């Protein structure tokens, strides 16, 4: 059984902890692989052994019945798709065979039903290719087999194209028949005349995939095919075709020069449609932004070109365009508000030296300028920030939510009376919540007037009112006492467990010794679980949460027994309890003993919380240990290099830098 042993050995090696021992997850996985071989000792390979399992047999029988129903015209069924979720490559191959064999004239509904099934069975193909190779080598091999050796992939593409449906068949083609789909692009983009609609759809599908990650599959002839697609670029095509073709070129690092050359040619074009297509591609793949200033002046009569050229500066955070935007502002006509709006929008990403412009824009009273103008002022002088907030809060009824949140985030005192007035007068619940959010920094007398909101019938308003008492620094002792009594009453009497938990959390957040009796009462009322390590029963969930929050509050007060119990929860608890304990230690600003072991957890959230905790509060030795562990862990290294959106874990572990980019996403 050489093949089977190799797979088990790969599982075992990839699952080793840094101390040389296998993780529990990989031991379990290896056992699942070994079990069929033990039951079928005469089998020569893993596929044959696992094919005889009852689960595989039942799954195959169910799929056969479902495929027969689809071919007979039955609609797609969500319950059936759910049942087949996670089925292996054999089921996917059988489905592709059945779909490719559909006769001409098959109804669109039948095509859609097959597309639904193909999508569900092939989701593993969305993973980075090294991960696909590891978990599904048959699928990985099939996807990148050369077309002459893989006629089924070519037949799949032909059937997807024949369906005549938008979007989904092209997504499936890029996912499952990448070489065939690229060959189709290469052939049809080189042909004279207008670009056919299917070619545009296919380019768009490739662009959506490449927007999430770089291509890592070793597609046969890839370099030659995309080079040929680059050479076939012609700036006289229609706007949609140009936009997708340009974006496609920009998504491939090896075609960067081709992309910039084609983009520059289109930006210089006298044809408006060509320039607009180039600007849409430039937004997706920023390049040549330095040319936009001249473009704006050249096409000053075209609102659409000017607006998109201004907007695109916001999508290029790699270069500071503050000075360019500052130069452009005076030339933007005051009666063309969208131009000014997009300039302010871009200044939000490039604010240096533009605070005066943003403040003046806010003072015009144009409501659409409030949000983008405040964003430019986020790091401006306090006097300018205060003037902008004051203007918005005192002029009319627009922009109050944005101004109050901005004032709270900038910690600008002095607007408490106006915030209280806005709360009382505004019919908008979101504005009311923003006013209470700002009033977290209000003085005692102001907040005292609003204590009645702790009994407000609206759950969201009542929650915002509870959170209004989160900050008590600078309050008089009498105010703290009265607020503490009120929050204690909420904890004891409120009908919502979530609101009770929030009140208890805030009492602990104060770090006030006088809250100790309330926190102790919570511990007495909600005893510790008798069976650590088992999931919390649903009917005991809130009891567990109240005890956890009380422990956190007492640990903030330096209670050694509370800290010991949190450490015990982390050491002995279920994965969810371990995660809760780590989040508590994040609040405490301390790393518990044994946190390094969580980095090997199969629970991604638990590993991520541990990485963040070590990164923020761990010792130098713990941080070095973490970086070494992840750097030599094959799967994490492959994931870090895959180009997928980086999880916070990878940043904290030192495998990737923090993503600095769009402020508007």
XYZ file of C-alpha atoms in Angstrom:
665
model
C 0.000 0.000 0.000
C 2.701 2.538 -0.909
C 0.253 5.273 -1.975
C -1.821 4.934 1.188
C 1.220 4.982 3.428
C 2.557 8.088 1.718
C -0.718 9.940 2.328
C -0.805 8.882 5.974
C 2.836 9.931 6.377
C 2.046 13.357 4.875
C -0.869 13.763 7.282
C 1.317 12.758 10.180
C 4.239 15.030 9.251
C 2.033 18.065 8.614
C 0.288 17.491 11.917
C 3.394 17.444 14.103
C 3.494 19.965 16.899
C 6.664 21.928 17.442
C 7.693 19.419 20.144
C 7.528 16.545 17.652
C 4.197 15.154 18.853
C 1.137 14.901 16.573
C -1.823 17.185 17.129
C -5.058 15.527 18.249
C -6.701 16.598 14.993
C -4.117 14.891 12.801
C -4.091 11.716 14.908
C -7.850 11.537 14.407
C -7.490 12.213 10.665
C -4.807 9.561 10.265
C -6.999 7.035 12.055
C -9.848 7.808 9.658
C -7.478 7.110 6.766
C -6.087 3.921 8.317
C -9.430 2.433 9.341
C -10.646 1.509 5.824
C -7.276 -0.109 5.107
C -7.571 -2.184 8.261
C -11.059 -3.279 7.229
C -9.919 -4.039 3.644
C -6.341 -5.324 4.018
C -6.218 -6.774 0.535
C -6.737 -3.456 -1.256
C -3.850 -1.976 -3.204
C -4.551 1.722 -2.714
C -6.478 4.175 -0.598
C -9.177 4.926 -3.165
C -10.106 1.256 -3.473
C -10.124 0.792 0.296
C -12.280 3.809 1.070
C -14.664 3.092 -1.833
C -15.999 0.084 0.072
C -17.016 2.042 3.141
C -20.781 2.105 3.815
C -20.750 5.888 3.842
C -19.187 6.061 0.372
C -21.594 3.470 -0.978
C -24.639 5.305 0.401
C -23.342 8.621 -0.897
C -22.760 7.174 -4.365
C -26.212 5.606 -4.490
C -27.848 8.859 -3.444
C -25.887 10.791 -6.091
C -26.923 8.327 -8.817
C -30.588 8.791 -7.968
C -30.206 12.557 -7.817
C -28.422 12.696 -11.204
C -31.148 10.602 -12.814
C -33.711 13.047 -11.445
C -31.841 16.060 -12.825
C -31.540 14.458 -16.265
C -35.289 13.855 -16.159
C -35.883 17.561 -15.566
C -36.234 17.649 -11.783
C -35.272 20.963 -10.159
C -32.316 21.478 -7.842
C -33.037 20.650 -4.188
C -31.210 22.445 -1.393
C -31.580 19.514 1.008
C -29.960 17.150 -1.503
C -27.086 19.541 -2.130
C -26.519 19.806 1.600
C -26.425 16.034 1.875
C -23.788 15.830 -0.868
C -21.653 18.628 0.560
C -18.125 17.363 1.130
C -18.465 14.356 -1.191
C -15.198 13.233 -2.733
C -13.701 13.607 -6.182
C -15.359 10.425 -7.463
C -18.781 12.055 -6.987
C -17.604 15.228 -8.728
C -16.194 13.245 -11.683
C -19.436 11.285 -12.011
C -21.422 14.540 -12.020
C -19.176 16.083 -14.690
C -19.604 12.965 -16.850
C -23.382 13.161 -16.516
C -23.475 16.872 -17.251
C -21.135 16.689 -20.247
C -23.358 13.986 -21.738
C -26.538 16.090 -21.730
C -28.004 16.286 -25.241
C -28.363 19.536 -27.211
C -31.574 21.375 -26.444
C -31.467 20.605 -22.731
C -33.514 23.196 -20.851
C -31.915 26.096 -19.009
C -33.482 24.871 -15.771
C -31.678 21.544 -16.059
C -28.394 23.320 -16.768
C -28.946 25.479 -13.673
C -29.642 22.439 -11.523
C -26.401 20.794 -12.683
C -24.515 24.041 -12.085
C -25.776 24.087 -8.504
C -24.541 20.544 -7.975
C -21.177 21.199 -9.631
C -20.682 24.262 -7.475
C -21.411 22.355 -4.262
C -19.210 19.369 -5.133
C -16.241 21.452 -6.336
C -15.840 23.983 -3.539
C -12.610 22.297 -2.486
C -11.179 23.631 -5.758
C -11.409 27.162 -4.331
C -8.605 26.423 -1.857
C -4.985 27.333 -2.616
C -3.556 24.683 -4.914
C -1.040 23.275 -2.390
C -3.935 22.694 0.004
C -5.950 20.963 -2.752
C -2.937 18.757 -3.494
C -2.722 17.818 0.154
C -6.391 17.088 0.814
C -7.619 15.996 -2.636
C -4.729 14.919 -4.867
C -7.119 13.391 -7.435
C -8.895 16.734 -7.900
C -5.599 18.627 -8.076
C -4.217 16.260 -10.692
C -7.403 16.367 -12.776
C -7.632 20.175 -12.828
C -4.126 20.657 -14.249
C -3.907 17.645 -16.541
C -3.046 18.753 -20.120
C -6.076 19.009 -22.394
C -5.026 16.155 -24.751
C -4.966 13.876 -21.689
C -8.142 15.275 -20.149
C -10.978 15.250 -22.676
C -13.558 15.364 -19.881
C -12.425 18.864 -18.868
C -12.782 20.039 -22.478
C -16.266 18.478 -22.722
C -17.236 20.155 -19.458
C -16.220 23.554 -20.833
C -18.148 22.983 -24.059
C -21.301 22.065 -22.135
C -20.949 25.040 -19.783
C -20.608 27.328 -22.780
C -23.572 25.687 -24.514
C -25.824 26.413 -21.528
C -26.028 30.054 -22.630
C -26.456 31.156 -19.013
C -24.655 34.106 -17.422
C -21.940 34.122 -14.751
C -22.170 30.701 -13.043
C -21.014 28.480 -15.957
C -18.011 30.749 -16.460
C -17.189 30.560 -12.752
C -17.287 26.761 -13.031
C -15.083 26.827 -16.118
C -12.387 28.902 -14.427
C -12.570 26.660 -11.375
C -12.573 23.251 -13.077
C -11.375 23.704 -16.689
C -8.769 26.470 -16.431
C -6.674 25.433 -19.434
C -9.676 24.994 -21.718
C -11.072 28.369 -20.679
C -7.739 30.116 -21.323
C -7.443 28.412 -24.716
C -10.896 29.767 -25.582
C -9.821 33.291 -24.608
C -6.588 33.005 -26.568
C -8.410 31.919 -29.717
C -11.347 34.339 -29.603
C -9.506 37.479 -28.494
C -7.164 37.090 -31.455
C -10.075 36.941 -33.895
C -11.051 40.112 -35.768
C -14.238 42.003 -35.026
C -16.151 42.682 -31.836
C -15.474 40.583 -28.760
C -18.298 38.045 -28.248
C -20.306 38.196 -25.040
C -19.088 34.773 -23.766
C -15.481 36.001 -23.997
C -16.313 39.055 -21.882
C -18.137 36.855 -19.351
C -15.158 34.510 -19.142
C -12.679 37.367 -18.687
C -14.871 38.725 -15.892
C -14.946 35.300 -14.203
C -11.159 35.082 -14.330
C -10.895 38.601 -12.919
C -13.161 37.747 -9.996
C -10.983 34.767 -9.150
C -7.711 36.666 -9.508
C -9.073 39.486 -7.366
C -9.076 37.157 -4.341
C -5.723 35.430 -4.889
C -2.939 35.020 -7.430
C -3.158 31.928 -9.604
C -1.154 29.104 -7.994
C -2.305 26.145 -10.119
C 0.372 24.775 -12.486
C -1.903 25.105 -15.511
C -0.250 23.593 -18.600
C 1.090 26.259 -20.963
C -0.057 29.055 -18.663
C 2.729 31.537 -19.392
C 2.398 31.167 -23.178
C -1.394 31.445 -23.119
C -1.608 34.611 -21.024
C 1.209 36.152 -23.080
C -0.828 35.465 -26.221
C -3.901 37.012 -24.568
C -1.816 40.100 -23.790
C -0.645 40.387 -27.412
C -4.219 40.216 -28.681
C -5.180 43.426 -26.844
C -6.741 46.075 -29.104
C -7.902 49.496 -27.807
C -10.692 49.729 -30.406
C -12.906 47.155 -28.695
C -16.060 48.084 -26.808
C -15.968 49.523 -23.305
C -16.917 46.354 -21.413
C -14.496 44.155 -23.336
C -11.674 46.660 -22.882
C -12.301 46.966 -19.152
C -12.258 43.197 -18.552
C -9.285 42.591 -20.884
C -7.224 45.330 -19.219
C -8.113 44.103 -15.748
C -7.161 40.563 -16.755
C -3.723 41.766 -17.843
C -3.265 43.704 -14.622
C -4.032 40.674 -12.444
C -0.963 38.742 -13.653
C 2.372 39.947 -12.218
C 4.213 38.608 -15.258
C 2.097 40.873 -17.512
C 2.617 44.087 -15.529
C 4.520 45.805 -18.343
C 1.907 44.757 -20.893
C -0.831 46.043 -18.593
C 0.772 49.429 -18.052
C 1.470 49.837 -21.766
C -2.125 48.972 -22.693
C -3.548 51.092 -19.861
C -1.470 54.099 -20.895
C -2.555 53.752 -24.505
C -6.216 53.700 -23.448
C -5.877 56.647 -21.046
C -4.391 58.712 -23.896
C -7.146 57.738 -26.305
C -9.379 60.511 -27.706
C -12.317 58.086 -27.487
C -14.354 58.624 -24.297
C -15.477 54.997 -24.009
C -11.864 53.804 -24.156
C -10.771 56.204 -21.412
C -13.676 55.161 -19.180
C -12.831 51.486 -19.638
C -9.227 52.235 -18.677
C -10.325 54.111 -15.557
C -12.429 51.157 -14.402
C -9.444 48.846 -14.875
C -7.227 51.351 -13.064
C -9.547 51.235 -10.085
C -9.245 47.434 -9.905
C -5.476 47.360 -10.505
C -3.985 50.777 -9.604
C -1.271 51.974 -11.982
C -0.233 55.178 -13.783
C -2.151 57.391 -11.319
C 0.308 60.194 -12.033
C -1.333 60.539 -15.455
C -4.753 61.306 -13.973
C -4.106 64.978 -13.254
C -3.459 65.720 -16.929
C -6.375 63.484 -17.867
C -8.725 65.514 -15.666
C -7.642 68.770 -17.234
C -7.820 67.332 -20.757
C -11.358 65.977 -20.289
C -12.680 68.735 -18.059
C -16.030 68.731 -19.872
C -16.703 65.066 -19.172
C -18.148 64.638 -15.703
C -17.814 60.863 -15.797
C -14.122 60.885 -16.717
C -13.250 63.564 -14.150
C -15.195 61.841 -11.354
C -13.679 58.417 -11.996
C -10.165 59.810 -12.372
C -10.509 61.607 -9.018
C -12.040 58.565 -7.343
C -9.190 56.308 -8.435
C -6.661 58.192 -6.308
C -8.412 56.630 -3.299
C -7.553 53.155 -4.577
C -3.805 53.768 -4.667
C -2.586 54.012 -1.061
C 0.951 53.014 -2.090
C 1.753 56.570 -3.278
C 0.873 59.835 -1.558
C -1.332 61.852 -3.909
C -2.194 64.568 -1.339
C -0.401 67.346 -3.223
C -1.980 66.417 -6.555
C -5.465 66.489 -5.037
C -4.716 69.822 -3.368
C -3.739 71.275 -6.773
C -6.836 69.913 -8.450
C -9.360 71.210 -5.900
C -9.479 74.896 -7.005
C -10.241 73.859 -10.582
C -13.292 71.801 -9.613
C -16.387 73.875 -10.342
C -18.539 74.531 -7.274
C -21.694 73.694 -9.214
C -20.431 70.182 -9.922
C -20.687 68.682 -6.471
C -19.870 65.106 -7.478
C -16.420 66.171 -8.647
C -15.727 67.806 -5.304
C -17.197 64.822 -3.478
C -14.844 62.364 -5.200
C -11.886 64.657 -4.585
C -12.709 64.696 -0.849
C -13.254 60.943 -0.999
C -9.700 60.506 -2.305
C -8.342 62.998 0.213
C -9.610 60.648 2.919
C -6.841 58.280 1.821
C -4.383 61.141 1.134
C -5.188 63.753 3.828
C -1.811 65.446 4.285
C -2.204 69.219 3.929
C -5.863 69.004 2.945
C -7.577 69.723 6.283
C -8.344 73.343 5.340
C -10.078 72.199 2.150
C -12.112 69.586 4.036
C -13.188 72.087 6.695
C -14.232 74.617 4.081
C -16.186 71.908 2.244
C -18.041 70.999 5.453
C -18.820 74.661 6.080
C -20.584 74.939 2.717
C -23.404 72.979 4.353
C -23.563 70.413 1.565
C -24.654 67.206 3.399
C -22.805 64.864 1.021
C -19.533 66.509 2.096
C -19.976 65.840 5.812
C -18.899 62.205 6.004
C -15.993 62.421 3.530
C -14.890 65.793 4.917
C -14.745 64.485 8.491
C -12.690 61.545 7.285
C -10.056 63.927 5.927
C -10.054 65.660 9.334
C -9.488 62.501 11.365
C -5.869 63.492 12.107
C -6.278 67.267 11.753
C -5.719 69.816 14.514
C -8.299 69.639 17.293
C -9.480 73.182 16.559
C -10.340 72.268 12.967
C -12.038 69.015 13.990
C -14.060 70.810 16.655
C -15.143 73.536 14.223
C -16.387 70.969 11.714
C -18.379 69.049 14.353
C -19.832 72.248 15.765
C -20.993 73.388 12.336
C -22.690 70.064 11.521
C -24.416 69.704 14.897
C -25.748 73.253 14.886
C -26.832 73.455 11.238
C -29.974 71.545 10.319
C -30.591 67.840 10.892
C -28.228 66.145 8.419
C -24.913 64.570 9.385
C -25.593 64.298 13.126
C -24.704 60.617 13.340
C -21.383 61.089 11.526
C -20.460 64.174 13.558
C -21.264 62.550 16.925
C -19.300 59.409 16.152
C -16.384 61.482 14.865
C -16.436 63.622 18.034
C -16.451 60.495 20.207
C -13.579 58.891 18.311
C -11.566 62.129 18.461
C -12.503 62.527 22.179
C -13.834 66.046 21.651
C -15.697 67.218 24.770
C -18.122 70.131 24.882
C -20.960 68.825 22.728
C -22.786 66.979 25.511
C -25.815 69.332 25.773
C -26.318 69.280 22.017
C -25.957 65.474 21.930
C -28.636 65.172 24.633
C -30.925 67.498 22.643
C -30.384 65.481 19.478
C -31.203 62.267 21.343
C -34.497 63.690 22.552
C -35.473 65.317 19.250
C -34.348 62.863 16.575
C -36.851 60.235 15.372
C -33.946 58.208 13.929
C -32.885 55.366 16.229
C -29.356 55.203 14.741
C -28.868 58.909 15.508
C -30.131 58.312 19.051
C -27.599 55.512 19.532
C -24.807 57.721 18.162
C -25.772 60.436 20.677
C -25.561 57.944 23.559
C -22.234 56.691 22.213
C -20.869 60.227 22.364
C -22.303 60.754 25.861
C -20.017 58.038 27.235
C -17.593 60.913 27.874
C -20.204 63.270 29.368
C -20.050 64.512 32.939
C -22.077 63.005 35.761
C -25.010 65.473 35.799
C -25.590 65.056 32.050
C -25.642 61.276 32.213
C -27.699 61.338 35.403
C -30.516 62.983 33.445
C -30.570 59.992 31.098
C -30.591 57.194 33.684
C -34.257 56.539 32.944
C -33.181 55.107 29.562
C -31.931 52.011 31.402
C -35.605 50.964 31.420
C -36.359 52.016 27.846
C -38.627 49.504 26.050
C -36.467 49.494 22.909
C -33.719 46.880 23.347
C -31.152 48.722 21.194
C -31.678 52.056 22.964
C -31.505 50.332 26.347
C -28.235 48.608 25.387
C -26.728 51.910 24.188
C -27.840 53.481 27.484
C -26.055 50.747 29.469
C -22.904 51.301 27.414
C -23.171 55.045 28.061
C -21.866 54.318 31.584
C -18.772 52.421 30.414
C -16.419 55.305 31.229
C -16.421 56.719 34.752
C -13.007 58.380 34.963
C -13.376 61.909 36.282
C -16.835 61.357 37.801
C -17.742 62.334 41.329
C -18.036 59.521 43.860
C -21.787 60.137 44.256
C -22.300 59.727 40.510
C -20.291 56.503 40.443
C -22.297 55.121 43.326
C -25.650 55.956 41.754
C -24.624 54.637 38.348
C -23.310 51.465 39.981
C -26.614 50.907 41.780
C -28.520 51.440 38.544
C -26.340 48.966 36.612
C -26.635 46.439 39.433
C -30.401 46.700 39.155
C -30.140 46.097 35.396
C -28.025 42.990 36.036
C -30.529 41.642 38.541
C -33.803 42.629 36.886
C -33.516 43.185 33.116
C -35.518 40.776 30.965
C -32.685 40.374 28.427
C -29.721 38.137 29.399
C -27.515 40.042 26.958
C -28.311 43.355 28.650
C -27.689 41.838 32.073
C -24.304 40.555 30.895
C -23.379 43.983 29.503
C -24.255 45.695 32.793
C -22.134 43.213 34.759
C -19.271 43.622 32.287
C -19.294 47.414 32.678
C -19.295 47.148 36.472
C -16.158 45.037 36.183
C -14.686 47.414 33.624
C -14.646 50.230 36.180
C -12.060 48.405 38.360
C -13.883 49.837 41.341
C -13.462 47.847 44.604
C -17.027 48.738 45.508
C -18.219 46.535 42.623
C -16.621 43.476 44.259
C -19.784 42.439 46.205
C -21.897 42.435 43.027
C -19.305 40.405 41.131
C -18.998 38.005 44.066
C -22.771 37.636 44.194
C -22.724 36.653 40.506
C -20.170 33.925 41.240
C -22.288 32.608 44.097
C -25.445 32.652 42.004
C -23.883 30.929 38.972
C -21.619 28.063 40.134
C -18.716 26.608 38.196
C -19.377 23.837 35.676
C -18.966 20.366 37.135
C -17.645 18.840 33.901
C -14.819 20.992 32.430
C -14.016 20.238 28.831
C -17.542 19.369 27.759
C -19.539 21.900 25.696
C -21.760 24.219 27.669
C -25.388 22.960 27.563
C -27.752 25.340 25.833
C -29.927 25.784 28.925
C -26.855 26.708 31.011
C -25.269 29.091 28.490
C -26.140 32.357 30.229
C -25.187 31.003 33.642
C -21.762 30.243 32.175
C -21.503 33.680 30.559
C -22.447 35.541 33.757
C -19.806 33.634 35.705
C -17.176 34.280 33.035
C -17.855 38.042 33.027
C -17.816 38.147 36.844
C -14.468 36.331 36.876
C -13.079 38.864 34.397
C -14.257 41.774 36.557
C -12.715 40.281 39.710
C -9.476 39.489 37.866
C -9.288 43.165 36.876
C -9.421 43.946 40.606
C -6.463 41.637 41.193
C -8.404 38.723 42.681
C -5.989 35.744 42.511
C -8.721 33.088 42.722
C -10.563 34.604 39.741
C -7.389 34.600 37.661
C -6.691 30.995 38.697
C -10.148 29.936 37.554
C -9.682 31.675 34.190
C -6.373 29.845 33.771
C -8.122 26.592 34.665
C -10.858 27.313 32.113
C -8.186 27.841 29.501
C -6.339 24.684 30.464
C -9.277 22.273 30.853
C -12.173 23.820 28.953
C -13.747 22.975 25.630
C -12.414 24.819 22.542
C -15.080 27.518 22.973
C -14.250 27.897 26.669
C -10.545 28.099 25.853
C -11.327 30.850 23.353
C -13.446 32.726 25.903
C -10.601 32.509 28.409
C -8.101 33.866 25.878
C -10.415 36.779 25.065
C -10.645 37.492 28.801
C -6.849 37.542 29.037
C -6.753 39.895 26.042
C -8.896 42.268 28.114
C -6.555 41.802 31.075
C -3.494 42.428 28.905
C -1.771 39.216 30.009
C -0.875 35.903 28.392
C -1.855 32.800 30.412
C 0.412 29.778 30.869
C 0.175 27.254 28.033
C -0.954 29.754 25.405
C 1.670 28.469 22.962
C -0.143 25.126 22.767
C -3.219 26.857 21.338
C -1.254 27.758 18.222
C -1.494 24.080 17.182
C -5.270 23.977 17.604
C -7.441 22.820 14.717
C -9.841 25.619 15.728
C -8.686 28.589 13.658
C -10.286 31.206 15.924
C -8.563 29.755 18.972
C -5.174 29.738 17.228
C -5.768 33.312 16.017
C -6.673 34.556 19.507
C -3.561 32.898 20.918
C -1.394 34.499 18.228
C -2.840 37.945 18.945
C -2.369 37.500 22.690
C 1.262 36.459 22.281
C 1.920 39.237 19.787
C 0.525 41.895 22.131
C 1.431 40.670 25.592
C 3.715 37.641 25.268
C 7.345 37.544 26.273
C 10.088 37.929 23.692
C 10.741 34.203 23.998
C 7.072 33.370 23.336
C 6.969 35.657 20.303
C 10.096 34.096 18.814
C 8.729 30.628 19.491
C 5.473 31.501 17.718
C 7.208 32.874 14.624
C 9.481 29.851 14.404
C 6.520 27.492 14.775
C 4.485 29.052 11.979
C 7.451 29.601 9.702
C 8.291 25.902 9.684
C 4.692 24.656 9.603
C 4.101 23.587 5.977
C 0.374 24.211 5.799
C 0.514 27.648 7.442
C 3.412 28.625 5.212
C 1.475 27.553 2.123
C -1.587 29.427 3.344
C 0.461 32.564 3.957
C 1.878 32.364 0.443
C -1.460 31.574 -1.212
C -2.542 35.196 -1.666
C -5.850 34.715 0.125
C -7.100 37.542 2.327
C -4.780 37.284 5.297
C -6.297 36.196 8.552
C -5.185 38.212 11.575
C -3.349 35.115 12.755
C -0.788 35.433 9.978
C -0.075 39.058 10.829
C 0.374 38.365 14.515
C 2.549 35.339 13.739
C 4.828 37.484 11.584
C 4.052 35.652 8.339
C 2.513 38.673 6.641
C 2.461 42.395 7.129
C -0.703 44.238 8.089
C -2.692 45.090 4.988
C -2.536 48.826 4.493
C -4.987 49.909 1.898
C -8.496 50.954 1.334
C -10.249 52.968 3.971
C -13.494 52.563 2.055
C -14.221 48.845 1.632
